[in-house]
Amino acid sequence: MGFFSELKNDLSQAVNTLMPDDKADDTATLDNEKEEGLAHGDKAKNVDIDSMLNRLDDIKLDEASGETEPVEEEKAEDAEEVVSEEVSEEEKTQALEEEVHKSALDVMAELKQNAAAEAAAELEAQEKAQEEEELQELEEKIEEQTEDEIVAPEPQPAVEAISSANVESYAAAEAVAETNNTDNGGYNTMDFEQQTPTDETASITEGMVITGDIQTTGSLDLIGKVTGNIKCLGKLNITGEITGDSDAAEIYAESARITGEIKSKGSVKVGQSTVIVGNIFGSSAVIAGAVKGDIDVHGPVVLDTTAIVMGNIKSQSVQINNGAVIEGMCSQAYADVNPSEFFETLKNK
């Protein structure tokens, strides 16, 4: 910039030298015109010089500014490198985020599987606990029912309940009361057997449970359950359950369950679906059910096609229908002909 300033000053001095201030003109008009023309020319020259100097200054500034272009390019390259580094960092960050997201998804899937497995295990445990609880409740109900069956009511309240139900039940309960009022009830067995049989019929209804011995001078229809001995001067019809000995003028059992001896002064009829575990005594017998015990009958014995007998048969005669099953000995000990005497007599002759 100092060189151009000196050049400008030198040019200005040369112009001033060529055009001195003490020069006179011939006429005022010409002087004015020259002054105006010189002023104008000087002004133009000054403008041209100034513009040239300005242009030189601009060129100098351009050259000075041109020196910074490499710096700007370096800055641009550095900026591009920074941008590329930023892009690389963004890609790395994005890749890391995707990896973290994938890991999170895997963890969530594993947690869901574990939760589902735990839920299934918990549901299974609840169902098992519920089944155990239901089974326990069922067992408790069965125990309560068993206790209700085992624990029989007191005889007198039973009589009152039965009398309010029907007359036949009252007769059966009265027989129970008479049994409980003997020396082993008010009168002994011999006295009872000497009683006159009556035409009345007592009934032990279904659902009724009696624990104790029963005696009645009439007939008895047993549909419920009795745990004890039964003595009946009339006919004994059994369609329920008896655990104990039974003694009656006649005995008929149909679809019954009997555990104990059966003694009849008359006939004994054992129908289908009846199971008897005990010996049978009577004047005659017709067996269509199952008997586990000996049969001792002074009259005839008829075994129907559905009969099953596991025991010895001692009778006057035996009729075995096709289909009956017997496991035991058959002896006609009460027949009119004694085989031993017959052969002994034949030998003596």
Tab-separated table of C-alpha atoms in Angstrom:
chain	number	residue	atom	x	y	z
A	1	MET	CA	0.000	0.000	0.000
A	2	GLY	CA	2.962	2.501	0.527
A	3	PHE	CA	4.146	2.200	-3.088
A	4	PHE	CA	0.785	3.079	-4.546
A	5	SER	CA	0.388	6.013	-2.166
A	6	GLU	CA	3.753	7.474	-3.250
A	7	LEU	CA	2.854	6.951	-6.934
A	8	LYS	CA	-0.388	8.761	-6.389
A	9	ASN	CA	1.379	11.690	-4.730
A	10	ASP	CA	3.976	11.893	-7.558
A	11	LEU	CA	1.251	11.972	-10.192
A	12	SER	CA	-0.535	14.720	-8.317
A	13	GLN	CA	2.645	16.847	-8.161
A	14	ALA	CA	3.291	16.354	-11.922
A	15	VAL	CA	-0.202	17.564	-12.731
A	16	ASN	CA	0.242	20.611	-10.529
A	17	THR	CA	3.573	21.391	-12.224
A	18	LEU	CA	2.111	21.205	-15.741
A	19	MET	CA	-0.752	23.514	-14.750
A	20	PRO	CA	0.632	26.443	-12.627
A	21	ASP	CA	-1.634	28.725	-10.668
A	22	ASP	CA	-0.187	32.182	-12.026
A	23	LYS	CA	-1.101	31.591	-15.694
A	24	ALA	CA	-3.335	34.511	-17.161
A	25	ASP	CA	-5.934	34.223	-19.857
A	26	ASP	CA	-6.671	36.841	-22.589
A	27	THR	CA	-10.334	37.240	-22.056
A	28	ALA	CA	-12.519	36.673	-19.052
A	29	THR	CA	-14.767	34.358	-20.968
A	30	LEU	CA	-11.858	32.334	-22.284
A	31	ASP	CA	-10.382	32.267	-18.876
A	32	ASN	CA	-13.585	31.065	-17.425
A	33	GLU	CA	-13.944	28.408	-20.101
A	34	LYS	CA	-10.344	27.317	-19.628
A	35	GLU	CA	-10.690	27.313	-15.919
A	36	GLU	CA	-13.825	25.276	-16.245
A	37	GLY	CA	-12.148	23.012	-18.831
A	38	LEU	CA	-9.005	22.654	-16.732
A	39	ALA	CA	-11.028	22.105	-13.611
A	40	HIS	CA	-13.029	19.566	-15.451
A	41	GLY	CA	-9.928	17.936	-16.910
A	42	ASP	CA	-8.177	17.919	-13.578
A	43	LYS	CA	-11.224	16.483	-12.032
A	44	ALA	CA	-11.424	13.809	-14.719
A	45	LYS	CA	-7.737	13.084	-14.398
A	46	ASN	CA	-8.079	12.978	-10.651
A	47	VAL	CA	-11.057	10.626	-10.966
A	48	ASP	CA	-9.156	8.413	-13.442
A	49	ILE	CA	-6.134	8.310	-11.202
A	50	ASP	CA	-8.245	7.708	-8.145
A	51	SER	CA	-10.121	4.928	-9.887
A	52	MET	CA	-6.847	3.455	-11.061
A	53	LEU	CA	-5.411	3.677	-7.610
A	54	ASN	CA	-8.569	2.175	-6.188
A	55	ARG	CA	-8.340	-0.588	-8.775
A	56	LEU	CA	-4.737	-1.148	-7.832
A	57	ASP	CA	-5.779	-1.226	-4.188
A	58	ASP	CA	-8.507	-3.733	-5.089
A	59	ILE	CA	-5.956	-5.832	-7.004
A	60	LYS	CA	-3.673	-5.705	-4.008
A	61	LEU	CA	-6.532	-6.656	-1.753
A	62	ASP	CA	-7.486	-9.453	-4.180
A	63	GLU	CA	-3.916	-10.714	-4.104
A	64	ALA	CA	-3.919	-10.445	-0.357
A	65	SER	CA	-7.210	-12.224	-0.203
A	66	GLY	CA	-5.938	-14.857	-2.680
A	67	GLU	CA	-3.303	-15.783	-0.176
A	68	THR	CA	-6.112	-16.897	2.231
A	69	GLU	CA	-7.803	-19.208	-0.301
A	70	PRO	CA	-5.597	-22.168	0.627
A	71	VAL	CA	-6.463	-21.481	4.240
A	72	GLU	CA	-10.157	-21.502	3.366
A	73	GLU	CA	-9.702	-24.735	1.403
A	74	GLU	CA	-7.910	-26.272	4.324
A	75	LYS	CA	-10.740	-25.109	6.549
A	76	ALA	CA	-13.252	-26.621	4.121
A	77	GLU	CA	-11.316	-29.882	4.056
A	78	ASP	CA	-11.145	-29.839	7.848
A	79	ALA	CA	-14.884	-29.137	7.934
A	80	GLU	CA	-15.485	-32.040	5.540
A	81	GLU	CA	-13.364	-34.286	7.698
A	82	VAL	CA	-15.278	-33.140	10.797
A	83	VAL	CA	-18.551	-33.745	8.964
A	84	SER	CA	-17.380	-37.190	7.848
A	85	GLU	CA	-16.249	-37.939	11.395
A	86	GLU	CA	-19.617	-36.728	12.693
A	87	VAL	CA	-21.367	-38.932	10.095
A	88	SER	CA	-19.197	-41.882	11.145
A	89	GLU	CA	-20.004	-41.209	14.786
A	90	GLU	CA	-23.700	-41.001	13.935
A	91	GLU	CA	-23.496	-44.312	12.072
A	92	LYS	CA	-21.696	-45.884	15.029
A	93	THR	CA	-24.295	-44.435	17.410
A	94	GLN	CA	-27.135	-45.676	15.193
A	95	ALA	CA	-25.560	-49.151	14.978
A	96	LEU	CA	-25.111	-49.175	18.766
A	97	GLU	CA	-28.722	-48.077	19.258
A	98	GLU	CA	-29.918	-50.836	16.912
A	99	GLU	CA	-27.826	-53.388	18.794
A	100	VAL	CA	-29.167	-52.153	22.136
A	101	HIS	CA	-32.720	-52.221	20.739
A	102	LYS	CA	-32.231	-55.777	19.490
A	103	SER	CA	-30.807	-56.815	22.851
A	104	ALA	CA	-33.762	-55.177	24.587
A	105	LEU	CA	-36.160	-57.052	22.293
A	106	ASP	CA	-34.390	-60.339	23.070
A	107	VAL	CA	-34.552	-59.618	26.791
A	108	MET	CA	-38.240	-58.738	26.520
A	109	ALA	CA	-38.946	-61.941	24.584
A	110	GLU	CA	-37.100	-63.982	27.215
A	111	LEU	CA	-38.984	-62.198	29.996
A	112	LYS	CA	-42.278	-62.917	28.220
A	113	GLN	CA	-41.372	-66.603	27.896
A	114	ASN	CA	-40.394	-66.768	31.564
A	115	ALA	CA	-43.593	-64.976	32.549
A	116	ALA	CA	-45.667	-67.362	30.421
A	117	ALA	CA	-43.914	-70.379	31.965
A	118	GLU	CA	-44.427	-68.995	35.474
A	119	ALA	CA	-48.089	-68.272	34.704
A	120	ALA	CA	-48.584	-71.809	33.376
A	121	ALA	CA	-46.864	-73.293	36.434
A	122	GLU	CA	-48.949	-71.127	38.761
A	123	LEU	CA	-52.156	-72.104	36.931
A	124	GLU	CA	-51.232	-75.776	37.164
A	125	ALA	CA	-50.476	-75.394	40.868
A	126	GLN	CA	-53.827	-73.647	41.410
A	127	GLU	CA	-55.689	-76.392	39.537
A	128	LYS	CA	-53.867	-79.062	41.526
A	129	ALA	CA	-54.637	-77.264	44.791
A	130	GLN	CA	-58.281	-76.911	43.757
A	131	GLU	CA	-58.477	-80.630	42.908
A	132	GLU	CA	-56.900	-81.515	46.252
A	133	GLU	CA	-59.331	-79.205	48.027
A	134	GLU	CA	-62.312	-80.742	46.214
A	135	LEU	CA	-61.018	-84.242	46.999
A	136	GLN	CA	-60.588	-83.305	50.654
A	137	GLU	CA	-64.116	-81.873	50.784
A	138	LEU	CA	-65.456	-85.050	49.189
A	139	GLU	CA	-63.578	-87.177	51.727
A	140	GLU	CA	-64.962	-85.050	54.559
A	141	LYS	CA	-68.496	-85.464	53.209
A	142	ILE	CA	-67.997	-89.224	52.948
A	143	GLU	CA	-66.671	-89.321	56.522
A	144	GLU	CA	-69.651	-87.279	57.732
A	145	GLN	CA	-72.076	-89.606	55.942
A	146	THR	CA	-70.262	-92.619	57.390
A	147	GLU	CA	-70.457	-91.150	60.877
A	148	ASP	CA	-74.159	-90.427	60.389
A	149	GLU	CA	-74.708	-94.035	59.348
A	150	ILE	CA	-72.684	-95.441	62.234
A	151	VAL	CA	-74.201	-93.243	64.918
A	152	ALA	CA	-77.777	-94.427	65.253
A	153	PRO	CA	-80.467	-92.369	66.965
A	154	GLU	CA	-81.630	-93.182	70.415
A	155	PRO	CA	-84.398	-95.804	70.389
A	156	GLN	CA	-87.140	-93.615	71.868
A	157	PRO	CA	-86.574	-90.582	69.582
A	158	ALA	CA	-86.498	-93.005	66.668
A	159	VAL	CA	-89.893	-94.313	67.812
A	160	GLU	CA	-91.281	-90.776	67.925
A	161	ALA	CA	-89.941	-89.909	64.493
A	162	ILE	CA	-91.262	-93.093	62.971
A	163	SER	CA	-94.681	-92.758	64.588
A	164	SER	CA	-95.030	-89.319	63.040
A	165	ALA	CA	-94.142	-90.770	59.638
A	166	ASN	CA	-96.449	-93.778	59.387
A	167	VAL	CA	-98.020	-96.530	61.442
A	168	GLU	CA	-95.916	-99.308	59.933
A	169	SER	CA	-92.672	-97.576	60.858
A	170	TYR	CA	-94.054	-97.081	64.354
A	171	ALA	CA	-94.629	-100.822	64.675
A	172	ALA	CA	-91.016	-101.538	63.727
A	173	ALA	CA	-89.757	-98.952	66.216
A	174	GLU	CA	-92.037	-100.427	68.874
A	175	ALA	CA	-90.414	-103.775	68.259
A	176	VAL	CA	-87.040	-102.115	68.807
A	177	ALA	CA	-88.287	-100.558	72.050
A	178	GLU	CA	-89.573	-103.912	73.262
A	179	THR	CA	-86.205	-105.449	72.529
A	180	ASN	CA	-84.437	-102.773	74.562
A	181	ASN	CA	-86.788	-103.309	77.546
A	182	THR	CA	-85.920	-106.974	78.169
A	183	ASP	CA	-83.539	-108.546	80.661
A	184	ASN	CA	-81.798	-108.514	77.697
A	185	GLY	CA	-84.941	-106.635	77.203
A	186	GLY	CA	-88.096	-107.072	79.272
A	187	TYR	CA	-88.562	-110.759	78.451
A	188	ASN	CA	-86.213	-113.491	77.337
A	189	THR	CA	-86.004	-115.184	73.963
A	190	MET	CA	-88.044	-118.194	75.017
A	191	ASP	CA	-90.884	-115.970	76.169
A	192	PHE	CA	-90.816	-114.109	72.880
A	193	GLU	CA	-90.994	-117.273	70.805
A	194	GLN	CA	-94.068	-118.320	72.773
A	195	GLN	CA	-95.868	-115.158	71.727
A	196	THR	CA	-98.719	-115.416	69.249
A	197	PRO	CA	-97.870	-114.094	65.802
A	198	THR	CA	-99.856	-111.072	64.687
A	199	ASP	CA	-101.013	-109.870	61.274
A	200	GLU	CA	-99.442	-106.417	61.459
A	201	THR	CA	-96.471	-105.576	59.281
A	202	ALA	CA	-93.748	-103.154	60.332
A	203	SER	CA	-91.544	-101.295	57.862
A	204	ILE	CA	-88.021	-99.933	58.069
A	205	THR	CA	-87.979	-97.425	55.268
A	206	GLU	CA	-85.145	-96.576	52.912
A	207	GLY	CA	-82.631	-94.202	54.437
A	208	MET	CA	-83.453	-95.386	57.950
A	209	VAL	CA	-80.472	-96.796	59.895
A	210	ILE	CA	-80.927	-98.867	63.065
A	211	THR	CA	-78.169	-100.094	65.325
A	212	GLY	CA	-79.410	-102.753	67.740
A	213	ASP	CA	-81.514	-105.921	67.845
A	214	ILE	CA	-85.092	-105.978	66.557
A	215	GLN	CA	-87.997	-108.208	67.626
A	216	THR	CA	-91.511	-108.158	66.284
A	217	THR	CA	-94.511	-110.482	66.608
A	218	GLY	CA	-95.716	-109.512	63.140
A	219	SER	CA	-94.063	-109.309	59.748
A	220	LEU	CA	-91.263	-106.915	58.818
A	221	ASP	CA	-90.352	-105.199	55.562
A	222	LEU	CA	-86.723	-104.125	55.765
A	223	ILE	CA	-85.719	-101.581	53.123
A	224	GLY	CA	-83.206	-99.585	55.176
A	225	LYS	CA	-80.145	-100.742	57.061
A	226	VAL	CA	-79.940	-102.708	60.332
A	227	THR	CA	-76.841	-103.537	62.325
A	228	GLY	CA	-78.035	-106.164	64.810
A	229	ASN	CA	-80.019	-109.367	65.112
A	230	ILE	CA	-83.618	-109.610	63.891
A	231	LYS	CA	-86.322	-111.913	65.290
A	232	CYS	CA	-89.636	-111.941	63.523
A	233	LEU	CA	-92.570	-114.261	64.236
A	234	GLY	CA	-94.049	-113.420	60.846
A	235	LYS	CA	-92.535	-113.086	57.399
A	236	LEU	CA	-89.306	-111.162	56.894
A	237	ASN	CA	-88.925	-109.381	53.532
A	238	ILE	CA	-85.425	-107.995	52.969
A	239	THR	CA	-84.474	-105.560	50.232
A	240	GLY	CA	-82.001	-103.560	52.307
A	241	GLU	CA	-78.904	-104.448	54.316
A	242	ILE	CA	-78.501	-106.581	57.460
A	243	THR	CA	-75.358	-107.105	59.486
A	244	GLY	CA	-76.391	-109.739	61.976
A	245	ASP	CA	-78.441	-112.930	62.292
A	246	SER	CA	-82.009	-113.136	61.003
A	247	ASP	CA	-84.707	-115.452	62.408
A	248	ALA	CA	-88.269	-115.527	61.048
A	249	ALA	CA	-91.163	-117.790	60.069
A	250	GLU	CA	-90.330	-117.194	56.394
A	251	ILE	CA	-87.528	-115.217	54.786
A	252	TYR	CA	-87.512	-113.668	51.328
A	253	ALA	CA	-84.527	-111.626	50.112
A	254	GLU	CA	-84.470	-109.690	46.844
A	255	SER	CA	-81.508	-107.456	45.858
A	256	ALA	CA	-80.372	-107.618	49.482
A	257	ARG	CA	-76.993	-107.594	51.215
A	258	ILE	CA	-76.875	-109.896	54.261
A	259	THR	CA	-73.924	-110.720	56.497
A	260	GLY	CA	-74.946	-113.310	59.093
A	261	GLU	CA	-76.900	-116.527	59.523
A	262	ILE	CA	-80.416	-116.937	58.183
A	263	LYS	CA	-82.805	-119.190	60.105
A	264	SER	CA	-86.320	-119.862	58.941
A	265	LYS	CA	-89.011	-122.176	60.300
A	266	GLY	CA	-90.422	-122.262	56.790
A	267	SER	CA	-88.964	-121.552	53.383
A	268	VAL	CA	-86.017	-119.390	52.398
A	269	LYS	CA	-86.067	-117.651	49.024
A	270	VAL	CA	-82.961	-115.875	47.795
A	271	GLY	CA	-83.690	-113.795	44.686
A	272	GLN	CA	-81.389	-112.475	42.006
A	273	SER	CA	-78.826	-109.765	42.875
A	274	THR	CA	-78.872	-110.911	46.504
A	275	VAL	CA	-75.583	-111.666	48.241
A	276	ILE	CA	-75.527	-113.632	51.494
A	277	VAL	CA	-72.398	-114.304	53.520
A	278	GLY	CA	-73.487	-116.814	56.142
A	279	ASN	CA	-75.163	-120.169	56.678
A	280	ILE	CA	-78.794	-120.815	55.722
A	281	PHE	CA	-81.194	-122.993	57.742
A	282	GLY	CA	-84.828	-123.710	56.833
A	283	SER	CA	-87.442	-126.245	55.786
A	284	SER	CA	-86.923	-125.540	52.065
A	285	ALA	CA	-84.817	-123.208	49.952
A	286	VAL	CA	-84.885	-121.683	46.493
A	287	ILE	CA	-81.586	-120.021	45.614
A	288	ALA	CA	-81.230	-117.631	42.649
A	289	GLY	CA	-78.568	-115.339	44.122
A	290	ALA	CA	-75.090	-115.800	45.600
A	291	VAL	CA	-74.468	-117.630	48.883
A	292	LYS	CA	-71.135	-118.053	50.644
A	293	GLY	CA	-71.855	-120.549	53.418
A	294	ASP	CA	-73.417	-123.907	54.125
A	295	ILE	CA	-77.056	-124.649	53.307
A	296	ASP	CA	-78.799	-126.945	55.792
A	297	VAL	CA	-82.421	-127.552	54.755
A	298	HIS	CA	-84.644	-130.463	55.851
A	299	GLY	CA	-86.676	-130.232	52.679
A	300	PRO	CA	-85.818	-129.724	49.025
A	301	VAL	CA	-83.232	-127.257	47.700
A	302	VAL	CA	-83.631	-125.717	44.245
A	303	LEU	CA	-80.678	-123.949	42.642
A	304	ASP	CA	-81.815	-121.665	39.807
A	305	THR	CA	-79.780	-120.920	36.692
A	306	THR	CA	-78.319	-117.742	38.256
A	307	ALA	CA	-77.359	-119.372	41.563
A	308	ILE	CA	-73.801	-119.290	42.886
A	309	VAL	CA	-73.108	-121.366	45.991
A	310	MET	CA	-69.762	-121.625	47.736
A	311	GLY	CA	-70.332	-124.145	50.528
A	312	ASN	CA	-71.802	-127.524	51.347
A	313	ILE	CA	-75.465	-128.383	50.776
A	314	LYS	CA	-77.268	-130.708	53.171
A	315	SER	CA	-80.898	-131.368	52.274
A	316	GLN	CA	-83.580	-133.936	51.505
A	317	SER	CA	-83.213	-133.360	47.762
A	318	VAL	CA	-81.336	-131.048	45.448
A	319	GLN	CA	-82.461	-129.691	42.094
A	320	ILE	CA	-79.692	-127.991	40.132
A	321	ASN	CA	-80.805	-126.095	37.052
A	322	ASN	CA	-78.500	-125.661	34.072
A	323	GLY	CA	-76.206	-122.666	34.674
A	324	ALA	CA	-75.974	-122.898	38.453
A	325	VAL	CA	-72.473	-122.945	39.954
A	326	ILE	CA	-71.586	-124.940	43.083
A	327	GLU	CA	-68.305	-125.219	44.945
A	328	GLY	CA	-68.811	-127.726	47.760
A	329	MET	CA	-70.412	-131.055	48.681
A	330	CYS	CA	-74.047	-132.017	48.236
A	331	SER	CA	-75.495	-134.454	50.786
A	332	GLN	CA	-79.084	-135.736	50.891
A	333	ALA	CA	-78.856	-136.491	54.585
A	334	TYR	CA	-82.579	-135.900	55.138
A	335	ALA	CA	-83.750	-138.198	52.329
A	336	ASP	CA	-86.115	-141.117	53.082
A	337	VAL	CA	-83.497	-143.561	51.891
A	338	ASN	CA	-80.207	-143.779	53.762
A	339	PRO	CA	-77.552	-144.931	51.332
A	340	SER	CA	-75.354	-146.411	54.059
A	341	GLU	CA	-78.160	-148.486	55.556
A	342	PHE	CA	-79.264	-149.577	52.074
A	343	PHE	CA	-75.865	-151.004	51.175
A	344	GLU	CA	-75.410	-152.500	54.647
A	345	THR	CA	-78.729	-154.312	54.360
A	346	LEU	CA	-77.840	-155.462	50.876
A	347	LYS	CA	-74.550	-156.818	52.181
A	348	ASN	CA	-76.203	-158.750	54.981
A	349	LYS	CA	-78.633	-160.366	52.581
